[in-house]
Coordinates of C-alpha atoms and ligand atoms in Angstrom, one line a residue:
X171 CA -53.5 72.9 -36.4
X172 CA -53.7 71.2 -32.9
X173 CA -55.7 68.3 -32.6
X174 CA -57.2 67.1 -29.1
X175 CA -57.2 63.4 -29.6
X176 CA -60.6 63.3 -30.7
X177 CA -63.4 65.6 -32.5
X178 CA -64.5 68.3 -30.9
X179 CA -68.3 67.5 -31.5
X180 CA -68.0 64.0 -29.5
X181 CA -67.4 65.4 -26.4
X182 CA -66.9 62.1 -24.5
X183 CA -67.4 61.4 -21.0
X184 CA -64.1 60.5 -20.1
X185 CA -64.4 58.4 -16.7
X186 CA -66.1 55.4 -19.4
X187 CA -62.4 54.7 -20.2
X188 CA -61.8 53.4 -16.8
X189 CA -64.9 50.7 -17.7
X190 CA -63.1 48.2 -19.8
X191 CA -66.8 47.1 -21.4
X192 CA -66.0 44.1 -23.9
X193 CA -68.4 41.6 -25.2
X194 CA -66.3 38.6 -24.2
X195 CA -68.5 36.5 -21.7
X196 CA -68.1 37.6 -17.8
X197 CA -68.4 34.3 -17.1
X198 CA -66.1 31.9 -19.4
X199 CA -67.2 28.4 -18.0
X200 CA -71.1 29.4 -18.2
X201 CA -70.7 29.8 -22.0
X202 CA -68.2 27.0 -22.5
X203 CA -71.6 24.9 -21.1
X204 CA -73.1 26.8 -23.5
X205 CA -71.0 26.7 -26.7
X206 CA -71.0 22.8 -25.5
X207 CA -74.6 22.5 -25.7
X208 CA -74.3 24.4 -29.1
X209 CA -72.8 22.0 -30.6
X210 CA -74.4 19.2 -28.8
X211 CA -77.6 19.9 -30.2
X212 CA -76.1 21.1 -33.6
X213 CA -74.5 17.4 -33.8
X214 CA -78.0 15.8 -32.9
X215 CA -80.2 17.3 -35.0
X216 CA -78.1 16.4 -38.0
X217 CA -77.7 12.8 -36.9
X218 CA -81.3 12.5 -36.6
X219 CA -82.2 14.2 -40.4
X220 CA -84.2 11.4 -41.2
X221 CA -87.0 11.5 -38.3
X222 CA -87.9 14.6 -39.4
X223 CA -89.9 15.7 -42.9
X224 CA -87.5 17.7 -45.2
X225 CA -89.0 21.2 -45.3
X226 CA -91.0 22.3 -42.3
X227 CA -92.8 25.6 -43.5
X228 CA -92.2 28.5 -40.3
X229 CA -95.6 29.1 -38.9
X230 CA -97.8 31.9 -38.5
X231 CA -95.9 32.1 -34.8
X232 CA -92.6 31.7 -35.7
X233 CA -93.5 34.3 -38.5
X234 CA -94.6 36.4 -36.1
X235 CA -91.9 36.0 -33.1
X236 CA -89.3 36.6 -36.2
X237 CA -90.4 39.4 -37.9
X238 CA -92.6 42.2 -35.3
X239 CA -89.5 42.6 -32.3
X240 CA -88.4 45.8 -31.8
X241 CA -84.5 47.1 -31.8
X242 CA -83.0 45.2 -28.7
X243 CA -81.7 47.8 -26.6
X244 CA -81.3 46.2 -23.6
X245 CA -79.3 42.8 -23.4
X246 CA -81.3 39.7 -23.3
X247 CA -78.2 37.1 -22.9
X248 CA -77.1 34.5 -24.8
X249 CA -79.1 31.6 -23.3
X250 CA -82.1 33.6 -23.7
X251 CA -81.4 34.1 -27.8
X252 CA -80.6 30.5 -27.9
X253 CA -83.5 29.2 -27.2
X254 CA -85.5 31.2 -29.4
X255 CA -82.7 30.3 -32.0
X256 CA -84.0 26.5 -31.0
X257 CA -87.7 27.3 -30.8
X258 CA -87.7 29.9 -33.7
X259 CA -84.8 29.3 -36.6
X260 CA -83.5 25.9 -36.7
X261 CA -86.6 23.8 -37.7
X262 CA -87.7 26.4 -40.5
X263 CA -84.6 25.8 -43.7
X264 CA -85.7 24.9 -46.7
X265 CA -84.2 21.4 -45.4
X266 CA -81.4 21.1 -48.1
X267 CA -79.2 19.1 -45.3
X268 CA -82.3 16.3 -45.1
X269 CA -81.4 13.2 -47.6
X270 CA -84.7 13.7 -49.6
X271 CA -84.0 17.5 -50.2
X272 CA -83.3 17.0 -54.5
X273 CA -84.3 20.6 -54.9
X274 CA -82.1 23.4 -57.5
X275 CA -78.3 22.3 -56.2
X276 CA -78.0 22.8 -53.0
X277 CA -75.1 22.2 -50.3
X278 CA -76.1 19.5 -47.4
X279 CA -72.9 20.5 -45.7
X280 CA -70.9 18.3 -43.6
X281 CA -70.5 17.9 -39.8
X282 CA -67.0 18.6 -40.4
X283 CA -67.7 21.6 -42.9
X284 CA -69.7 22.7 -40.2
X285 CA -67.1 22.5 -37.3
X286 CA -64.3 24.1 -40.3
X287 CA -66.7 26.9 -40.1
X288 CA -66.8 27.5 -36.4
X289 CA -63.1 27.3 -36.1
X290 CA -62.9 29.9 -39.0
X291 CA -65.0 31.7 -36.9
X292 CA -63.3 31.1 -34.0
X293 CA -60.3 32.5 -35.4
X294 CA -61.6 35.3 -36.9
X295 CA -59.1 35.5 -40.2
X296 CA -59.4 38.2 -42.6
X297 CA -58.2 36.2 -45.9
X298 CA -57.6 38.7 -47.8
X299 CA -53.5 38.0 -47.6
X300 CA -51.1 39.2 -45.2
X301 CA -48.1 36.8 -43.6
X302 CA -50.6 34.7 -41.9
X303 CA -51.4 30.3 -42.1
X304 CA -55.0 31.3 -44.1
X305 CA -53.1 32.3 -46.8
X306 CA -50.7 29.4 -47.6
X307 CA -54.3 27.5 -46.8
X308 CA -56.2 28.8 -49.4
X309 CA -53.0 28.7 -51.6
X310 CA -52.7 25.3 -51.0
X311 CA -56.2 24.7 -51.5
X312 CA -56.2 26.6 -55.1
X313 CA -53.3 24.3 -55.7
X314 CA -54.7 21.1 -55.4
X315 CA -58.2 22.0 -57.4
X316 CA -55.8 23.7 -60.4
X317 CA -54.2 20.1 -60.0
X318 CA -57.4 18.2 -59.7
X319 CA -58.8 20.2 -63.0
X320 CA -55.9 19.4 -64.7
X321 CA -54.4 23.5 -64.9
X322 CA -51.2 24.6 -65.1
X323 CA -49.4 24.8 -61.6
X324 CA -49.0 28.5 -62.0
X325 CA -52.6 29.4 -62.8
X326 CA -53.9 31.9 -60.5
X327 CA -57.6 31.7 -58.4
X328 CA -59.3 32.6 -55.3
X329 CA -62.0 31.1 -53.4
X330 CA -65.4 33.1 -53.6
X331 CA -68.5 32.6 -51.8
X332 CA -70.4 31.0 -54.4
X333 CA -70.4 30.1 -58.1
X334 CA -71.8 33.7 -58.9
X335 CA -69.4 35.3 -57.2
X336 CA -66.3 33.0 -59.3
X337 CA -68.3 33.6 -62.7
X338 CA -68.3 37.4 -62.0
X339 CA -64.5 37.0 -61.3
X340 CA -63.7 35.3 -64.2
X341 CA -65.5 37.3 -66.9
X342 CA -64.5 40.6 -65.6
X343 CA -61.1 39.4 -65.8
X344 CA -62.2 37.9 -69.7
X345 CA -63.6 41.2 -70.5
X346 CA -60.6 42.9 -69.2
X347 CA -58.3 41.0 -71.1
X348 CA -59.5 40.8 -74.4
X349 CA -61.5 44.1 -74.9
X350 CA -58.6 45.4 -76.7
X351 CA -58.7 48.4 -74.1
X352 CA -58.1 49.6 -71.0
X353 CA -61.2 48.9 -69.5
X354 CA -60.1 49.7 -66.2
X355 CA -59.1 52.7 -67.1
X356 CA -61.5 54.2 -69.3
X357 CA -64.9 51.9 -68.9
X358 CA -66.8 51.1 -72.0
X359 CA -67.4 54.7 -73.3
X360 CA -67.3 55.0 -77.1
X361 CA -66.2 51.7 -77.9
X362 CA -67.9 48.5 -79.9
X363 CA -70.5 46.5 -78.1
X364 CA -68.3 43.7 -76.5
X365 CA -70.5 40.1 -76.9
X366 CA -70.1 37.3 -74.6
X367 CA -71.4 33.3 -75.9
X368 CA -73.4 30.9 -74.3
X369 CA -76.2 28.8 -74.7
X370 CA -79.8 29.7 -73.9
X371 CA -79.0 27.2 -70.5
X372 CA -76.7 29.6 -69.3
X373 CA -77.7 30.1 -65.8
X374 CA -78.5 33.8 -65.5
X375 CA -76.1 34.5 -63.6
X376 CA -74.2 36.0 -66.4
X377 CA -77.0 38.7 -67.4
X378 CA -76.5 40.0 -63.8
X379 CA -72.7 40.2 -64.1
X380 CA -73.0 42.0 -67.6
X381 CA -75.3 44.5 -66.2
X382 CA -72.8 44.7 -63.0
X383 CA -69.9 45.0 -66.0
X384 CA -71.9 48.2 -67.6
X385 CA -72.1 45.6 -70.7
X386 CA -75.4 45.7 -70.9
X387 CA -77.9 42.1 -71.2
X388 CA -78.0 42.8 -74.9
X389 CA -74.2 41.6 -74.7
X390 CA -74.9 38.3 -74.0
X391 CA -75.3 35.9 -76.7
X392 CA -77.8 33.4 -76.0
X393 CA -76.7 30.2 -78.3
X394 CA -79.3 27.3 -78.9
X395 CA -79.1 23.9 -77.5
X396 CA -79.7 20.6 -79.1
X397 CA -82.3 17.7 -77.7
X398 CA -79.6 17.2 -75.4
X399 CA -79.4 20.7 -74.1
X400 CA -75.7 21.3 -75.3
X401 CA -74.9 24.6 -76.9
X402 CA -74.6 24.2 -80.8
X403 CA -71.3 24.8 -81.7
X404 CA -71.7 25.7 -84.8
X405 CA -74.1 28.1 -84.0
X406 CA -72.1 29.9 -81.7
X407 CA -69.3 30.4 -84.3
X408 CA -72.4 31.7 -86.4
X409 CA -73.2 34.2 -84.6
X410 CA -69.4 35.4 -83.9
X411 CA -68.8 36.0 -87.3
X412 CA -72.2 37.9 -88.1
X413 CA -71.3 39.9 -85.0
X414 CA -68.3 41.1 -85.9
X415 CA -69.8 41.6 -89.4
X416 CA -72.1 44.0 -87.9
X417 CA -68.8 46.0 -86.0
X418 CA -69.5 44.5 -82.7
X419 CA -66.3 42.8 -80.6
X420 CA -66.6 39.4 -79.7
X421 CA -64.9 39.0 -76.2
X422 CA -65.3 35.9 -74.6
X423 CA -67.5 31.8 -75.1
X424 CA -68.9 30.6 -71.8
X425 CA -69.2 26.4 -71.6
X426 CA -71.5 25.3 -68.9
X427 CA -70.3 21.6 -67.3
X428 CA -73.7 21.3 -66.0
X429 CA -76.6 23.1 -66.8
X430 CA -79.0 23.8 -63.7
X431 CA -81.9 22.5 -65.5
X432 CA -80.8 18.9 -67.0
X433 CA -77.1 18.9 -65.8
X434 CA -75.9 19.1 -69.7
X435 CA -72.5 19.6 -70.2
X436 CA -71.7 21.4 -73.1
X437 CA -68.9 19.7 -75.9
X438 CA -66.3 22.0 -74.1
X439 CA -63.5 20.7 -76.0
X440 CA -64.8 21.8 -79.6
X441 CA -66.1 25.1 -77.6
X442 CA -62.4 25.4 -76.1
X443 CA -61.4 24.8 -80.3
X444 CA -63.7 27.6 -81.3
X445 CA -62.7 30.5 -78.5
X446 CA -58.9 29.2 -79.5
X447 CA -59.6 29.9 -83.4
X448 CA -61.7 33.2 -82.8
X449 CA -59.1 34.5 -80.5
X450 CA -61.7 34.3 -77.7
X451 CA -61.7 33.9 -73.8
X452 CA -62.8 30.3 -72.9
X453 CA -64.7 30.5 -69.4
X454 CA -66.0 27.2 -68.4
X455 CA -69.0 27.8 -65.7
X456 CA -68.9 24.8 -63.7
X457 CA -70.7 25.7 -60.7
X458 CA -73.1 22.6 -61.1
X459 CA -70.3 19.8 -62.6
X460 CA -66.9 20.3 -62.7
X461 CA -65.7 18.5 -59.9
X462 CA -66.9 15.3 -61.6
X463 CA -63.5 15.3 -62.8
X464 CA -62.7 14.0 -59.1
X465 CA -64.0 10.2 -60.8
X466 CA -61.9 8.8 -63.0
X467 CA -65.3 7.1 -64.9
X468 CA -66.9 10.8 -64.9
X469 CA -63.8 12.6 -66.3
X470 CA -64.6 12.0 -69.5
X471 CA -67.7 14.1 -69.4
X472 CA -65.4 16.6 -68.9
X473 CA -62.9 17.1 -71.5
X474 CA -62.1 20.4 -73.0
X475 CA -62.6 21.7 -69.6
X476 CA -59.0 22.3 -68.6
X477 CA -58.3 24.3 -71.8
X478 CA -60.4 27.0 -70.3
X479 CA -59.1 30.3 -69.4
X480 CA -60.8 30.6 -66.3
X481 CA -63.3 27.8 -64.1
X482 CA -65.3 28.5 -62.5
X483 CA -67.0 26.1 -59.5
X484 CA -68.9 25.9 -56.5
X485 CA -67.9 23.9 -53.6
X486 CA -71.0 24.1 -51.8
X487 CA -73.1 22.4 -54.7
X488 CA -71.4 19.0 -55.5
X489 CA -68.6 19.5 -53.5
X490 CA -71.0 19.1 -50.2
X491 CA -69.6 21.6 -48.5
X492 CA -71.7 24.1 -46.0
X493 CA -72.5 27.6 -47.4
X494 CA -70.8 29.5 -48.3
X495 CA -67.5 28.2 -50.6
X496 CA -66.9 28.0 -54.2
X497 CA -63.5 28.8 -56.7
X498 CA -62.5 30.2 -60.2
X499 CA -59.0 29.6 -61.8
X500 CA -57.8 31.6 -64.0
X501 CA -55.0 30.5 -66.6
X502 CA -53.3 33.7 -66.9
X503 CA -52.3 34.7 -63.4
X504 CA -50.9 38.1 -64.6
X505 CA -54.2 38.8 -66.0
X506 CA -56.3 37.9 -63.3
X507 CA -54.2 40.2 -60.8
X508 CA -54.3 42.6 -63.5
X509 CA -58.2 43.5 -63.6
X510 CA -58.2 43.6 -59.3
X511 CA -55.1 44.7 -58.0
X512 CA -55.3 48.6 -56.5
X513 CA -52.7 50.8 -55.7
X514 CA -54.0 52.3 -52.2
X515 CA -51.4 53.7 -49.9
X516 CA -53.2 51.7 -46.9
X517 CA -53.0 48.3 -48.6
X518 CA -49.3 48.4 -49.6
X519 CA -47.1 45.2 -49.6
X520 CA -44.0 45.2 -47.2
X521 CA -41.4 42.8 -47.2
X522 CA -41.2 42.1 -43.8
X523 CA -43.9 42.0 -40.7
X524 CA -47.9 40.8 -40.8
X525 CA -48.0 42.5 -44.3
X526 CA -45.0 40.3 -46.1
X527 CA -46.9 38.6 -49.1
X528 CA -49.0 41.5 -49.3
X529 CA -52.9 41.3 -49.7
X530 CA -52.6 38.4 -52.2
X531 CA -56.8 37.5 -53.0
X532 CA -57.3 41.8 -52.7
X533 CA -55.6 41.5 -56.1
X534 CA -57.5 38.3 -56.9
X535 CA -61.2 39.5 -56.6
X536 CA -63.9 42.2 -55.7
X537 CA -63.7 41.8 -52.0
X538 CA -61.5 42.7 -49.9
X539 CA -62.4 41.7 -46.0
X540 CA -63.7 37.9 -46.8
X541 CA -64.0 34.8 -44.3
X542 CA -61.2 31.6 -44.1
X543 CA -63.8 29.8 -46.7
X544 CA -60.6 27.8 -47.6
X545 CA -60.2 26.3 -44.2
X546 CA -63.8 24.1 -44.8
X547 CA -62.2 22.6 -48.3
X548 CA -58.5 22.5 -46.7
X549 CA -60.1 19.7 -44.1
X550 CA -62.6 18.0 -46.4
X551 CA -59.9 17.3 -49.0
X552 CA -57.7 16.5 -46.2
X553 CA -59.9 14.5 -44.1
X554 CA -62.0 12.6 -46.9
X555 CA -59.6 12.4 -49.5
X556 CA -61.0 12.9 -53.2
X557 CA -61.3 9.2 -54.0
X558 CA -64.2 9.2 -51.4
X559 CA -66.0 12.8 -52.7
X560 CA -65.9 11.3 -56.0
X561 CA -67.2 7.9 -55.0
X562 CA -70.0 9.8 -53.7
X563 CA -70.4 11.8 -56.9
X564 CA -70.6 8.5 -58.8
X565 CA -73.3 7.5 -56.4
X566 CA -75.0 10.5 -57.0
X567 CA -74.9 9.5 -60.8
X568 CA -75.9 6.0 -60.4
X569 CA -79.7 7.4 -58.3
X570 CA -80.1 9.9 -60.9
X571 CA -80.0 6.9 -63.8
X572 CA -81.6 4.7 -61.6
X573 CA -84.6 6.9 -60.6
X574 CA -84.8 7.9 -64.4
X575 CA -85.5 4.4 -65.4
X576 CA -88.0 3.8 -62.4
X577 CA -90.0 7.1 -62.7
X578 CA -90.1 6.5 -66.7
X579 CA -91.8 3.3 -65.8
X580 CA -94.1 5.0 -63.7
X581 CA -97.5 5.4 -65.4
X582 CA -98.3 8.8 -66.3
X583 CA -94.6 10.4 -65.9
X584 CA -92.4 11.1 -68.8
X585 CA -88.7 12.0 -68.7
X586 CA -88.1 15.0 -70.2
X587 CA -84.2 15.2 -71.1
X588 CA -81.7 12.7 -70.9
X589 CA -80.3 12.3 -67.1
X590 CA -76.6 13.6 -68.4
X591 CA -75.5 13.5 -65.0
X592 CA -76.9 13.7 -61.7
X593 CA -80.6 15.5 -62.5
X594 CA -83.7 13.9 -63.4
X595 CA -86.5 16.0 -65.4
X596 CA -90.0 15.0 -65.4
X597 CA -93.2 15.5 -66.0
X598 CA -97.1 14.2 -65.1
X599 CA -98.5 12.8 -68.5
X600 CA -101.8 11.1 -68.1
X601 CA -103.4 10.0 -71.4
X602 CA -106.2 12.1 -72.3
X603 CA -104.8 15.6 -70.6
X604 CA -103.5 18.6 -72.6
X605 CA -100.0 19.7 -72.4
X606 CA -101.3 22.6 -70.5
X607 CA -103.2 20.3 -67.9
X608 CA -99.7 18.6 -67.9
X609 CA -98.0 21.5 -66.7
X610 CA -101.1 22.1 -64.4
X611 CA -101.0 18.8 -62.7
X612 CA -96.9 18.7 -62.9
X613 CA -96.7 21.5 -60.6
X614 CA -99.5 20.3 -58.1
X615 CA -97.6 17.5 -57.6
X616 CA -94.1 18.9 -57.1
X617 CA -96.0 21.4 -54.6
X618 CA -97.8 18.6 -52.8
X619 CA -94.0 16.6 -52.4
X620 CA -93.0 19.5 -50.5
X621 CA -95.7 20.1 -48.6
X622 CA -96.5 16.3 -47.5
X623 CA -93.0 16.0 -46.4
X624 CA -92.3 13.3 -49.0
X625 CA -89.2 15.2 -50.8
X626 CA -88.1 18.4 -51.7
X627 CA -87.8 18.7 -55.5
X628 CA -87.8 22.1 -57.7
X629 CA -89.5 22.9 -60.8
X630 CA -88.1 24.3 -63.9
X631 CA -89.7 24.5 -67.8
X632 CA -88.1 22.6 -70.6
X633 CA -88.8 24.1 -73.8
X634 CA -92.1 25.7 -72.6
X635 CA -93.0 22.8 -70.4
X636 CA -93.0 22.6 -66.6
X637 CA -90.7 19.9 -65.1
X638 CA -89.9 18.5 -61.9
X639 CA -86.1 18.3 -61.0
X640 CA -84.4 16.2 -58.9
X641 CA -81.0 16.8 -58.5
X642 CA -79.2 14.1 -56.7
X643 CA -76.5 15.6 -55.3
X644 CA -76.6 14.9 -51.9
X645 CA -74.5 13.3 -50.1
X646 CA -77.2 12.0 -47.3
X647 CA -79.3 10.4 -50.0
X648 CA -79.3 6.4 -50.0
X649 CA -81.5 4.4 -52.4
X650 CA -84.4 3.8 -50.1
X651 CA -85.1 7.7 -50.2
X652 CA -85.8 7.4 -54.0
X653 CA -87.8 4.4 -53.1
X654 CA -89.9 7.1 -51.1
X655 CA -90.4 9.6 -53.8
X656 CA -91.0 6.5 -56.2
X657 CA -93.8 5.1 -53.8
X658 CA -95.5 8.9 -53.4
X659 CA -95.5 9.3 -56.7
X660 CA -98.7 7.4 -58.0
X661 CA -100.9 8.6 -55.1
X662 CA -99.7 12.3 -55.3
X663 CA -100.8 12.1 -59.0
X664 CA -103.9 10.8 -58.0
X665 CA -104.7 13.1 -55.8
X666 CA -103.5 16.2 -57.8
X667 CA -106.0 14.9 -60.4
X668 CA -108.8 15.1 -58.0
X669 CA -107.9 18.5 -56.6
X670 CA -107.3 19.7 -60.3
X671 CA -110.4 18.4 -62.2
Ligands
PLP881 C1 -74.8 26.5 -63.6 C2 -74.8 27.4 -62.4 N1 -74.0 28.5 -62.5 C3 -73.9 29.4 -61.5 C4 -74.8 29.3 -60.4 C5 -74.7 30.3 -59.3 O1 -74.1 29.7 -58.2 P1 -74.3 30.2 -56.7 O2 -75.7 29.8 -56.3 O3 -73.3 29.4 -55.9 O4 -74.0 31.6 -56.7 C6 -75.6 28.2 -60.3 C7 -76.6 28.0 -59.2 O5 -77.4 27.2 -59.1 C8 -75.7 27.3 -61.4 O6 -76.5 26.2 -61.3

């Protein structure tokens, strides 16, 4: 077979190699005044968070200029998108960078996270391995969090873009390792049912990654919680022996450090006794918590966590970082590489050239092309040291138990779970109303926070009960912006009342 360097239904027009079309900039100091002006702006609006309400909902314009335009064909240049970019996208987030954006857990990001991200960019990595600085980056940066959690120096991990993403990673590599059989290999046909523990608080990100698995939701365990909202332990060893009574295998016991709705943190070290007794994988989902262990006076909250098998824990939540970063660790680094690595003849190690090392996080998780996410926690840890995140954290800690106290003063709110850490439930409970006007008037008022540019908070139900959150977690926040949200609160109610009755 003769080939003609290319396939014979292309046909190209040859003389278009002569072109040398590229879509660097023709003109390199135009958009150096505008990459300037980029960041210029970027660096402003950020300094001036405050001046501005937290959420500004896009209008029926902006809706409109964003969503009708048809394909761009022709080129429109990059001054011309940026100013739509200006006009258009930036005012519209959900405002999670302003200081009174309490809402879910959300990253404010730093200006440095910000600028780690545009060299990234700039640079254009693919860290997925290969002899190349991202790699000894993200090594380094797995080492020092393995340190900081208190793992073994030889535990394996890999940076993943959020704490979905890690969770996924470390119960696939849970199921792989104690299934009993070769998963990879075979998948789950004609074998027991494997189960997987965790409380009813579990964040549902692990029914999605059981359906991912092929495991099925019914795999998933769903332990109660006590008034605290930490799994019962007993319960959970319970339920593991009636499962296996009814021939079903037992696989794996999820802790949470830091449920999403009251920031509970399960009793991981009896959990990490129980998964040790039973044989059982202990994953520890710490998306919300775990790097409390950063302060020395929050560490306690945390022990039993570095017993787990595999951590898992977002960056971009308490860690402050931009979007998108987050990490597991897993114990058993011959296990981990064992559920990902691939044999494919394009992806083979050598042992010298760009390849020497091989294509080290390939073997690590699901992706294989990924971003230099490392290079954003490389210079926070760097730059800020951990004494100063977790100083911050403790902050955090101290406006949560603060605003507790002062919103359970408040009349007509109640606190609705203890503030275990850095989240603060509660509810509108005017004498007289029914718990289903409660819920009524509790949601009114989280809606009219929002919308009258007070704060962003989120809502969530407590045992059958709608709640306000607010998750202080952000870095921005000082106490005069709970004093805002405490001064609201008494007219919002009163006007929710009125609009309600
Ligand atoms: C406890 C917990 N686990 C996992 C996740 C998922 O993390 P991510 O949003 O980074 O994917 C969240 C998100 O809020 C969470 O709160």
């Amino acid at each position: 077979m003769t080939y003609t360097g290319y396939h014979h239904e292309m046909k190209p027009d040859m003389k278009t190699a002569d072109i040398d079309l590229t879509l660097d900039p023709q003109d390199w100091e135009a958009f150096r005044a505008l990459a300037h002006r980029m960041i210029d702006d970027s660096l402003d609006h950020l300094s001036t968070l405050r001046d501005r309400p937290p959420w500004t909902p896009p209008s029926a314009e902006v809706v409109a200029a964003l969503s009708g335009e048809p394909l761009p064909r022709a080129p429109q240049g990059a001054e011309q998108v940026y100013a739509e970019f200006l006009q258009h996208v930036l005012p519209y987030t959900a405002g999670n960078r302003h200081p009174r954006f309490w809402g879910w857990m959300k990253s404010n990001g730093t200006p440095l996270g910000m600028m780690a991200d545009m060299l990234a960019a700039s640079m254009n990595v693919n860290a997925v391995g290969m002899n190349q600085s991202a790699t000894l980056v993200e090594l380094q940066v797995i080492k020092w969090l393995a340190e900081a959690m208190g793992f073994p120096k030889d535990a394996s991990g890999i940076m993943a873009s959020g704490g979905t993403m890690a969770n996924v990673i470390g119960l696939a590599v849970a199921r792989n390792a104690r299934a009993g059989f070769d998963v990879r290999q075979n998948g789950l046909y004609g074998q027991p049912r494997l189960t997987v523990y965790g409380s009813t608080e579990t964040h549902s990100w692990v029914t999605k990654c059981l359906e991912l698995m092929g495991m099925g939701r019914e795999s998933f365990r769903a332990v109660p919680v006590g008034h605290d909202y930490r799994v019962d332990v007993d319960a959970i060893r319970r339920m593991i022996v009636a499962d296996r009574a009814a021939g079903l295998r037992p696989i794996c016991v999820i802790g949470t450090a830091g449920t999403i709705n009251t920031g509970a943190i399960d009793d991981l070290d009896a959990i990490a006794d129980l998964a040790h007794e039973e044989g059982l994988w202990f994953h520890v989902d710490g998306a919300v918590g775990s790097l409390g262990v950063l302060s020395p006076t929050l560490r306690p909250l945390f022990h039993g966590q570095a017993r787990a098998d595999s951590l898992a824990f977002d960056l971009h939540k308490w860690g402050y970082l931009p979007y998108e970063v987050a990490c597991v660790l897993v114990r058993d680094a011959k296990a981990h590489r064992d559920t990902f690595a691939t044999a494919a003849s394009y992806l083979k190690t050598e042992e010298r050239g760009v390849l020497a090392g091989g294509l080290v996080f390939a073997e690590r998780g699901v992706e294989l092309s990924r971003n230099f996410k490392a290079l954003k926690a490389w210079m926070a840890l760097k730059a800020e040291g951990t004494e100063r995140i977790a100083a911050i954290m403790q902050q955090n800690v101290a406006h949560a138990c603060r605003l507790g106290a002062a919103l359970a003063a408040l009349p007509d709110v109640t606190l609705e779970a203890p503030v275990s850490l850095n989240i603060v439930c509660w509810r509108v409970t005017p004498p007289g109303t029914t718990p289903v006007e409660q819920d009524q008037l509790t949601r009114e008022v989280l809606l009219r926070l929002q919308e009258t540019g007070t704060a962003v908070c989120s809502g969530t139900v407590l045992r059958g009960r709608t709640v306000i959150r607010v998750a202080a977690a952000n870095h921005r926040s000082r106490w005069a912006d709970f004093e805002v949200l405490l001064a609201a609160v008494p007219a919002i109610i009163d006007v929710a009342r009125r609009t309600i009755a």
